[in-house]
PDB file of C-alpha atoms and ligand atoms in Angstrom:
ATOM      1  CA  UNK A   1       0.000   0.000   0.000  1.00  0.00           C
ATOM      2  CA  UNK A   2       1.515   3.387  -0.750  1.00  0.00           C
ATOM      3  CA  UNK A   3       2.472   5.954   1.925  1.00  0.00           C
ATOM      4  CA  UNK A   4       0.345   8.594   2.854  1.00  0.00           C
ATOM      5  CA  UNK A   5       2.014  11.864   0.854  1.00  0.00           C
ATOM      6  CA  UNK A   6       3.024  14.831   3.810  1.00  0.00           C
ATOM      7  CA  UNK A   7       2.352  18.274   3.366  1.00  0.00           C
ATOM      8  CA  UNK A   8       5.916  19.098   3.302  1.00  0.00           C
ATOM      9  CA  UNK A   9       6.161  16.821   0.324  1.00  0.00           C
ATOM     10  CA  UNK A  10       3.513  18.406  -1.579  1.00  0.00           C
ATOM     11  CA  UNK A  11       4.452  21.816  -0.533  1.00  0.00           C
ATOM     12  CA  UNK A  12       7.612  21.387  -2.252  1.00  0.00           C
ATOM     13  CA  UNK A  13       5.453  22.298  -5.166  1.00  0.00           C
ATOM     14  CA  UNK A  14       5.435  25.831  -4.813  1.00  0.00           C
ATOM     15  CA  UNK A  15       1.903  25.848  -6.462  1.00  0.00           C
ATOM     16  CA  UNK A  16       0.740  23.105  -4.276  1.00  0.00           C
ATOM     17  CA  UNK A  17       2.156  25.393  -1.517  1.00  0.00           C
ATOM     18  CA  UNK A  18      -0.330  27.972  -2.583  1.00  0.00           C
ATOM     19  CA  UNK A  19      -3.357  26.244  -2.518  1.00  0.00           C
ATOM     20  CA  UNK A  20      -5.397  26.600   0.979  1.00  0.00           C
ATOM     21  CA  UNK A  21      -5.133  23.697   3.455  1.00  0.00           C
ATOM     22  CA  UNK A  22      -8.222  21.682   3.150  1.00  0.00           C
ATOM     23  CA  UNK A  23      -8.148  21.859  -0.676  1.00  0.00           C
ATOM     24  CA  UNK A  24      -4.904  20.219  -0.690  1.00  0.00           C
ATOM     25  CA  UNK A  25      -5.793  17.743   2.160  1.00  0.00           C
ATOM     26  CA  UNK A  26      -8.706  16.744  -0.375  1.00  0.00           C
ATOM     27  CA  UNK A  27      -6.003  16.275  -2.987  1.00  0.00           C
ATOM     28  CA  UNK A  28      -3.340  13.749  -1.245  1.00  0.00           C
ATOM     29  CA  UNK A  29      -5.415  11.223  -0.409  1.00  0.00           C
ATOM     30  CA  UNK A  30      -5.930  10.605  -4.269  1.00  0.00           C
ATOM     31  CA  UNK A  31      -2.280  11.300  -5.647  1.00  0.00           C
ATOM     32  CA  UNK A  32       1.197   9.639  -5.386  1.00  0.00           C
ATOM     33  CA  UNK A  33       4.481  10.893  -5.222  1.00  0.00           C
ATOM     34  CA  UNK A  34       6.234   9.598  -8.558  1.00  0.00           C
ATOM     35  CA  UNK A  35       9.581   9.418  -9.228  1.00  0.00           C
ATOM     36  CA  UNK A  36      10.697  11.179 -12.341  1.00  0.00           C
ATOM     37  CA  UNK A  37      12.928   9.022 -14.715  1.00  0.00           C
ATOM     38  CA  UNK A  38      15.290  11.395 -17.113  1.00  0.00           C
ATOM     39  CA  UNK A  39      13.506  11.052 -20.294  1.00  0.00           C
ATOM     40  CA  UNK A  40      10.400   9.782 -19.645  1.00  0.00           C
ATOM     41  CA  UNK A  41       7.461  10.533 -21.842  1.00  0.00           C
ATOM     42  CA  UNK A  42       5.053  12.659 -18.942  1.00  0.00           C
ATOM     43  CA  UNK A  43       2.033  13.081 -22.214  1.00  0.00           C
ATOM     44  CA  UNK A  44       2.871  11.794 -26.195  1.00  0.00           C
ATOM     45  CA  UNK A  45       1.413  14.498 -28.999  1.00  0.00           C
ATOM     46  CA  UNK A  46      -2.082  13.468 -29.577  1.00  0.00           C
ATOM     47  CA  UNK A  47      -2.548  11.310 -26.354  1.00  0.00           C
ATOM     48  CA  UNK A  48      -5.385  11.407 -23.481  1.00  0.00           C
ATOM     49  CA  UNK A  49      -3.763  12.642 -20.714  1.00  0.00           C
ATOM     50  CA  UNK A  50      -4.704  10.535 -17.930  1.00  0.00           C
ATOM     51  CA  UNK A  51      -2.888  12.150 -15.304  1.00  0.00           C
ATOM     52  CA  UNK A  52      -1.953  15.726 -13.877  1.00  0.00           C
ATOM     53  CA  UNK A  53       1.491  16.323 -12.731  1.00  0.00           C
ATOM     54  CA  UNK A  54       3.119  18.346 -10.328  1.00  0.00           C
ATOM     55  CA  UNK A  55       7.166  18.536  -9.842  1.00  0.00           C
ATOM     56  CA  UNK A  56       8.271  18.490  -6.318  1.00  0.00           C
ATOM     57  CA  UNK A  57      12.047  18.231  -8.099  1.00  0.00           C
ATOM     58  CA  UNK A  58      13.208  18.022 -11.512  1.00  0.00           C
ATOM     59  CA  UNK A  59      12.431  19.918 -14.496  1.00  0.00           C
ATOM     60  CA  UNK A  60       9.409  19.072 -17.513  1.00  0.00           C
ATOM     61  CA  UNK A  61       9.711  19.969 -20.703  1.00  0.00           C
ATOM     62  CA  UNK A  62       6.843  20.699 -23.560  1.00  0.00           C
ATOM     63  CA  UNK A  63       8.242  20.358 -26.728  1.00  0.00           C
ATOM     64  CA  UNK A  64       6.479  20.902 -30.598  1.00  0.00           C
ATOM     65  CA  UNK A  65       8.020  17.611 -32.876  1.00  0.00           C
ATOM     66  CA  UNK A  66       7.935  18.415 -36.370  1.00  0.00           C
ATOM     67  CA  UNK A  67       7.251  15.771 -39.294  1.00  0.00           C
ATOM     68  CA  UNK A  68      11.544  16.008 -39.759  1.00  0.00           C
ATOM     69  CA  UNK A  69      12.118  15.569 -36.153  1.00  0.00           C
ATOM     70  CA  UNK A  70      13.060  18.648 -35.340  1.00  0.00           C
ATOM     71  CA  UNK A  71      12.379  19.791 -32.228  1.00  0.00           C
ATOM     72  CA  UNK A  72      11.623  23.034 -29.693  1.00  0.00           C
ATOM     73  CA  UNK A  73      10.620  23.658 -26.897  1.00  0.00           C
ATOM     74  CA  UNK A  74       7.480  25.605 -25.882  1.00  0.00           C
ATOM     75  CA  UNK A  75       7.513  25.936 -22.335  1.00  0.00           C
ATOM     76  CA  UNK A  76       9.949  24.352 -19.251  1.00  0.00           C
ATOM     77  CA  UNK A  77       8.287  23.709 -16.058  1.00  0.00           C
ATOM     78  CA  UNK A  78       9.368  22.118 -12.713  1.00  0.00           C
ATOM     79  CA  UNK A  79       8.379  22.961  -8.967  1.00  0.00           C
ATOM     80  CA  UNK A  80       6.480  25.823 -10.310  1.00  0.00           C
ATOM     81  CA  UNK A  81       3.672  24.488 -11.358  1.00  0.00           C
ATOM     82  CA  UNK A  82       2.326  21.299 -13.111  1.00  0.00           C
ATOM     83  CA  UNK A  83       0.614  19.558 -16.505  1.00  0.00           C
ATOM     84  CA  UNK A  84      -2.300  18.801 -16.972  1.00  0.00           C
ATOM     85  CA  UNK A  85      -4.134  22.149 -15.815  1.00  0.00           C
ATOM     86  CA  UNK A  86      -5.706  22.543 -19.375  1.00  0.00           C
ATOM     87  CA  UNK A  87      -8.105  19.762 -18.654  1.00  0.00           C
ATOM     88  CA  UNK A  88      -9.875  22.483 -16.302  1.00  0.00           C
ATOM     89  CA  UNK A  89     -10.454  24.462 -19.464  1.00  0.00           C
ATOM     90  CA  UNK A  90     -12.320  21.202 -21.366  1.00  0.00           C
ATOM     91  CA  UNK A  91      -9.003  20.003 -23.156  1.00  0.00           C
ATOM     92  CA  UNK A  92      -7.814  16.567 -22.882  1.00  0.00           C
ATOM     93  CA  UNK A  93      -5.360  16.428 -25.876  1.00  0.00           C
ATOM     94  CA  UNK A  94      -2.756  18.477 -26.769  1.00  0.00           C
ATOM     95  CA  UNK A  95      -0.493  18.574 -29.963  1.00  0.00           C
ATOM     96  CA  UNK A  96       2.918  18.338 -28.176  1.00  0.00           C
ATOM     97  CA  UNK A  97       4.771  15.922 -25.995  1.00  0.00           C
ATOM     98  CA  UNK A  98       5.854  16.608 -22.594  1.00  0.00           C
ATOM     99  CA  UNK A  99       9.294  14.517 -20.897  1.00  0.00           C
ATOM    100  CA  UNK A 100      11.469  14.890 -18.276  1.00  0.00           C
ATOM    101  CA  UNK A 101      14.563  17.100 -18.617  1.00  0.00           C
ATOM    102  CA  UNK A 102      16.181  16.837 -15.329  1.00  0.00           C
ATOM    103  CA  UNK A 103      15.111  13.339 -13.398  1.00  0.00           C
ATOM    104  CA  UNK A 104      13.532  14.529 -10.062  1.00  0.00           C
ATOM    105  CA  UNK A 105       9.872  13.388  -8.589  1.00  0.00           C
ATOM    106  CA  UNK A 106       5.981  14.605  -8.357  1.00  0.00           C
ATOM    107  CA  UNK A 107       2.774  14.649  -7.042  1.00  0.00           C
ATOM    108  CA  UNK A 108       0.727  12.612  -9.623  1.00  0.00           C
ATOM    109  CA  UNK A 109      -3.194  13.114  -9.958  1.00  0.00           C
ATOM    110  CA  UNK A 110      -5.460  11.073 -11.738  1.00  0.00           C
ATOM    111  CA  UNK A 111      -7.328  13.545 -14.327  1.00  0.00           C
ATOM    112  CA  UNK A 112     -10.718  12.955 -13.360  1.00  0.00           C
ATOM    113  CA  UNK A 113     -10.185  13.326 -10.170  1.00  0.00           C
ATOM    114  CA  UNK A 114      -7.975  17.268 -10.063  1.00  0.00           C
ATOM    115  CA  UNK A 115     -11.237  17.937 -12.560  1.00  0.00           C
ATOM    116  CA  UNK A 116     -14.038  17.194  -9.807  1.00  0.00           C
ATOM    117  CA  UNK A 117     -12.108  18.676  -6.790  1.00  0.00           C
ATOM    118  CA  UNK A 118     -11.863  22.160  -9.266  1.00  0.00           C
ATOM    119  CA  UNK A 119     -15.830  21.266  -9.490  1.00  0.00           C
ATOM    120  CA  UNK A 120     -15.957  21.248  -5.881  1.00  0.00           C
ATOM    121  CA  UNK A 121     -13.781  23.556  -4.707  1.00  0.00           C
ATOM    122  CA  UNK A 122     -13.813  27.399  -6.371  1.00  0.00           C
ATOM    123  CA  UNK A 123     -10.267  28.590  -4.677  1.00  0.00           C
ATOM    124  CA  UNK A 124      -8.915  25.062  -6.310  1.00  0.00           C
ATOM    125  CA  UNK A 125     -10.110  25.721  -9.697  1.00  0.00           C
ATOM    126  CA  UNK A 126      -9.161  29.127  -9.392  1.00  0.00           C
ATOM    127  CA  UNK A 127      -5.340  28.422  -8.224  1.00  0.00           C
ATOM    128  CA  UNK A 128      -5.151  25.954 -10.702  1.00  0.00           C
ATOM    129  CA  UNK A 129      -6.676  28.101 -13.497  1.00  0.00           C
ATOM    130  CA  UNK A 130      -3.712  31.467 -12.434  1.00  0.00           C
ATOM    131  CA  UNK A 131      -1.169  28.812 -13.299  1.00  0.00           C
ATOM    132  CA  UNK A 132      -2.181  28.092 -16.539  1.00  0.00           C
ATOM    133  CA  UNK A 133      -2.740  31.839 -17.597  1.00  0.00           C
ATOM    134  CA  UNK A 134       1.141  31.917 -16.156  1.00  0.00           C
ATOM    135  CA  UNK A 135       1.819  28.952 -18.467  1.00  0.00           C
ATOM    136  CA  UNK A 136      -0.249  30.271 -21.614  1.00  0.00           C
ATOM    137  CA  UNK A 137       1.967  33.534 -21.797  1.00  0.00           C
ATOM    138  CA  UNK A 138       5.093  31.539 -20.693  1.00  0.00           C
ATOM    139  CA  UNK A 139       4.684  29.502 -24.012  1.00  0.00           C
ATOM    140  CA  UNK A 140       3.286  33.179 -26.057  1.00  0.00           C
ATOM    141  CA  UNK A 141       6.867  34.673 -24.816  1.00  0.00           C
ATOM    142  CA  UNK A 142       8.771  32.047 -26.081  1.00  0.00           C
ATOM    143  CA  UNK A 143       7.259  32.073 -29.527  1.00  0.00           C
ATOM    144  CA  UNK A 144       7.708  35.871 -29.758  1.00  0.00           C
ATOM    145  CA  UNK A 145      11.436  35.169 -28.045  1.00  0.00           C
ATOM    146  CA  UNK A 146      12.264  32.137 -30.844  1.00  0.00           C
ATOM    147  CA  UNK A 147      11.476  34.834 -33.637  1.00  0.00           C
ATOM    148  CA  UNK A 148      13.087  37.636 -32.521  1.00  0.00           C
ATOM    149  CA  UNK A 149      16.151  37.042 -30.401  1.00  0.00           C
ATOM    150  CA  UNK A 150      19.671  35.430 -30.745  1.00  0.00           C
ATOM    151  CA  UNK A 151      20.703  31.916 -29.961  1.00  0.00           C
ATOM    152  CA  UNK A 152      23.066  33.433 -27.046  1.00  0.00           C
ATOM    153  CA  UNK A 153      20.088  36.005 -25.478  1.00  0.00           C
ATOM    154  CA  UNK A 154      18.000  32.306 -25.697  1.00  0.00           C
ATOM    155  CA  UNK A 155      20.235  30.313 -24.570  1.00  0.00           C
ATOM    156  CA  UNK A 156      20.450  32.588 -20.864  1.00  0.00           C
ATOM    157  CA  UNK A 157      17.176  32.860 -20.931  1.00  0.00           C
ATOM    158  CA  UNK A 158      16.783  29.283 -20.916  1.00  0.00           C
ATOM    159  CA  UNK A 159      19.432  28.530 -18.415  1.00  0.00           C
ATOM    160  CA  UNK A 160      17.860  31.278 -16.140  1.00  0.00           C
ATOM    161  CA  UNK A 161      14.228  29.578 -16.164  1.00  0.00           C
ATOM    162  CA  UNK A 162      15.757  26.554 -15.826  1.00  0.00           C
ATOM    163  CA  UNK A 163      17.510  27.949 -12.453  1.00  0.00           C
ATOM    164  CA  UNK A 164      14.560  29.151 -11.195  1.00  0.00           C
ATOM    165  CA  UNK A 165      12.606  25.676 -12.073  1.00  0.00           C
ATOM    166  CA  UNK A 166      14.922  23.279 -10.613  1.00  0.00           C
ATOM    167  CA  UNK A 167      16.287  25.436  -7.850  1.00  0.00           C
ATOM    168  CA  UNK A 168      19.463  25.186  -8.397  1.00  0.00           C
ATOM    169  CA  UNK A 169      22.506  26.428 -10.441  1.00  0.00           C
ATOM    170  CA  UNK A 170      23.579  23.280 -11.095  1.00  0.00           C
ATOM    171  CA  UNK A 171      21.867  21.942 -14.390  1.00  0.00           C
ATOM    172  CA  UNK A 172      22.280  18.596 -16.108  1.00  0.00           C
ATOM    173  CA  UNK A 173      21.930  18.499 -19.713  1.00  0.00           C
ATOM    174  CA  UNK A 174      23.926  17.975 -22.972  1.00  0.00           C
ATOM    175  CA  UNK A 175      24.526  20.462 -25.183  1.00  0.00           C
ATOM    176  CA  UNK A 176      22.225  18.293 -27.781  1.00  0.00           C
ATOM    177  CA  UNK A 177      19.720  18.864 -25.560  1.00  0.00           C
ATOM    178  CA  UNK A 178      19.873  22.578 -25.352  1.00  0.00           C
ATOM    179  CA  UNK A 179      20.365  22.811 -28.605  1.00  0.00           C
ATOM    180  CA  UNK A 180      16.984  21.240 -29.067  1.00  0.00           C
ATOM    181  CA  UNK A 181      15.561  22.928 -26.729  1.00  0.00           C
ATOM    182  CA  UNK A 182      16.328  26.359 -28.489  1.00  0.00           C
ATOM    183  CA  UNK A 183      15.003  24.846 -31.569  1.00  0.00           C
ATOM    184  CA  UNK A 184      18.877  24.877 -32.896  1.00  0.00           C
ATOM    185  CA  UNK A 185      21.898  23.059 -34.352  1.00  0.00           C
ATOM    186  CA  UNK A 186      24.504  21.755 -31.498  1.00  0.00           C
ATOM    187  CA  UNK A 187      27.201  23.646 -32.840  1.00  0.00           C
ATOM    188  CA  UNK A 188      25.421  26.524 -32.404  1.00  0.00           C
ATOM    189  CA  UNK A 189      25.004  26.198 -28.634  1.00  0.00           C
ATOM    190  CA  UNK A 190      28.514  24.740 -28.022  1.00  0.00           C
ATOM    191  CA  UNK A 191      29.836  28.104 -29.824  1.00  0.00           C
ATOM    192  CA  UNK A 192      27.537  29.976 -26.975  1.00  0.00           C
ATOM    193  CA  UNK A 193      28.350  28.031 -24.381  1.00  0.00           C
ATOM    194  CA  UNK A 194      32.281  28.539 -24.832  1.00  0.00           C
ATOM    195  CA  UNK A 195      31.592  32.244 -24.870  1.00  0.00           C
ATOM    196  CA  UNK A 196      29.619  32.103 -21.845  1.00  0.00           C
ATOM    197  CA  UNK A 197      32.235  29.986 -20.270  1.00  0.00           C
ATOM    198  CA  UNK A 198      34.767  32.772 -21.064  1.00  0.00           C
ATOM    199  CA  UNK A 199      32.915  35.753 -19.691  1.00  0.00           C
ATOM    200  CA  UNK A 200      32.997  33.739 -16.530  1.00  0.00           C
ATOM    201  CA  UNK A 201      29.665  33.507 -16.679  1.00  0.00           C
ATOM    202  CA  UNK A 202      29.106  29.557 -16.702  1.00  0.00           C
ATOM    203  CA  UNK A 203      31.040  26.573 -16.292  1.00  0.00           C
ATOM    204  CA  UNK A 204      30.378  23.101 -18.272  1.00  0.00           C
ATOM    205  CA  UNK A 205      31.815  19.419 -18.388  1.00  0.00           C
ATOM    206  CA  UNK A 206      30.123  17.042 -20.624  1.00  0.00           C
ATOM    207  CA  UNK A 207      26.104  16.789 -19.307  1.00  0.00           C
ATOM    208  CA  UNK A 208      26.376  19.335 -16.784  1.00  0.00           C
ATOM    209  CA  UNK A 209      26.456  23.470 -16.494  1.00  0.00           C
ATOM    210  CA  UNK A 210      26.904  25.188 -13.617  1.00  0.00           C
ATOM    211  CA  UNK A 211      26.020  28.769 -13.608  1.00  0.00           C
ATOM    212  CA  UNK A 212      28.589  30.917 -11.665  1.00  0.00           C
ATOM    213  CA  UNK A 213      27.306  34.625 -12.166  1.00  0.00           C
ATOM    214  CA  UNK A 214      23.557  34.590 -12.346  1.00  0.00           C
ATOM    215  CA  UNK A 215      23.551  38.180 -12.538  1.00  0.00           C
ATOM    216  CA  UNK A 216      25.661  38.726 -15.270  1.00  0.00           C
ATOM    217  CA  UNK A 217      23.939  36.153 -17.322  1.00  0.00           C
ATOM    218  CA  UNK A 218      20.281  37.998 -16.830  1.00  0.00           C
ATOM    219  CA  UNK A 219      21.977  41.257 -17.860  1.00  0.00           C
ATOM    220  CA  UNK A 220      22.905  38.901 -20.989  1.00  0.00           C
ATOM    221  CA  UNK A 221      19.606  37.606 -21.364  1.00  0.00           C
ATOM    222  CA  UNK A 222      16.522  39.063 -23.792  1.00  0.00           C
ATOM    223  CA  UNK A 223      13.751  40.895 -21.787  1.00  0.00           C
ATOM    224  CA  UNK A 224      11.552  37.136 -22.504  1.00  0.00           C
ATOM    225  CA  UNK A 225      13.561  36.019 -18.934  1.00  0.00           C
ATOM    226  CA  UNK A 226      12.088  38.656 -17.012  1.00  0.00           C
ATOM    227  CA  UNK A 227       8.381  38.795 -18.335  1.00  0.00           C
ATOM    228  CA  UNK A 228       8.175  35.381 -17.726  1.00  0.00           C
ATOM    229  CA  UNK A 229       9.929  35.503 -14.122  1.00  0.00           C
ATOM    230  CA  UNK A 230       7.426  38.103 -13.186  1.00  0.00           C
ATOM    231  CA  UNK A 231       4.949  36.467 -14.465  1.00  0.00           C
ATOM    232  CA  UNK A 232       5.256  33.730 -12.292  1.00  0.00           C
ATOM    233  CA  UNK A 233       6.400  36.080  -9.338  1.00  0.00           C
ATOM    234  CA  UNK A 234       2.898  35.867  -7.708  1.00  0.00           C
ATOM    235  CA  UNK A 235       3.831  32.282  -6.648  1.00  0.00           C
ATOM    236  CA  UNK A 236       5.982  33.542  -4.259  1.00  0.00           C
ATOM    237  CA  UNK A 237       3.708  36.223  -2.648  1.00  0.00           C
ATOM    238  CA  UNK A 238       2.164  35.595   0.678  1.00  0.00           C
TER     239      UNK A 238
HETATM  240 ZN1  LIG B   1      13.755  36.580 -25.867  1.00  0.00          ZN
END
């Protein structure tokens, strides 16, 4: 039998955190705290999701897979917030696949069941509902970013969100992986990455990047890292 999930589990999710006491009591009972494998497929393009997720550690990634097999990303999420909120909103399916990008664990929801507690519970629904207006423009910002800005602006925007999702300056990925993230060739990010590394901005070894001035990489940054941060600022409030 699985073990009762503690608050202080589930308020490692800082939207989790927000939600009002009873509403997440009614929750718990229902969900289990999942480990989060590196890779795994969280919802495939096209799929019924059946369940909601919601990162305690780790980081999620939404990506857009084109016929070629090119891919981007369209919005990063870890212990900010979860998937699966657009099922409040009547939507079940959703053209893009979501994995894990950094192995960490959740709180895991069966569908049906985070839909009738938002039935039952308005401050739920409407915690629930924030997040995915937070989410929406996250993924409207990153289309207007992937236009308009330069792989290197990108690439500390990404790395910033990515901070700020997982916690920590410490971030495990290839460059492959950013590169496909950003929607561009590896070359392209290892030729970033070196420059960042010699600004003293960042350290790598193969599979891992360490950020070692923060500040100096938002200065480098496009505007998109800020929007978004303060667009998700109100999950810190109160
Ligand atoms: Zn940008």
């Amino acid at each position: 039998m699985a073990q009762p999930i503690s608050f202080v589990i589930a308020r490692q999710n800082r939207l989790l955190a927000k939600l009002p006491h009873d509403d997440i009591q009614a929750m718990l009972p229902y969900s289990q705290h999942v480990r989060l494998g590196l890779s795994e497929g969280i919802f495939e393009s096209g799929q019924p999701l059946e369940y909601a997720y919601f990162p305690t550690k780790g980081l999620l990634s939404i990506v857009r897979q084109m016929h070629d097999g090119d891919m981007i990303e369209v919005a990063a999420l870890g212990t900010d917030g979860g998937v699966g909120t657009q099922v409040l909103l009547g939507q079940r399916m959703l053209p893009y696949r979501c994995f894990v990008q950094i192995e960490g664990s959740a709180i895991r929801v069966g569908i049906d069941t985070l839909r009738e507690l938002a039935t039952q519970r308005s401050t739920f629904q409407q915690y629930l509902l924030r997040y995915h207006s937070s989410l929406t423009i996250q993924i409207m910002q990153n289309a207007a970013c992937n236009g308009l800005h330069s792989i290197a602006t990108r690439c500390c925007r990404w790395l910033l969100i990515a901070r700020d999702r997982i916690d920590s300056e410490e971030i495990h990925l290839t460059h492959e992986y950013l590169g496909h993230m950003l929607g561009v060739r590896r070359a392209g990010v290892t030729e970033v990455l070196r420059e960042l590394r010699e600004l003293g901005l960042i350290n790598y070894t193969r599979g891992h990047i360490t950020l070692l001035d923060p500040a100096a990489l938002e200065e480098k940054a496009c505007e998109c890292y800020r929007v978004i941060a303060e667009e998700f600022a109100w999950l810190d409030v109160g």
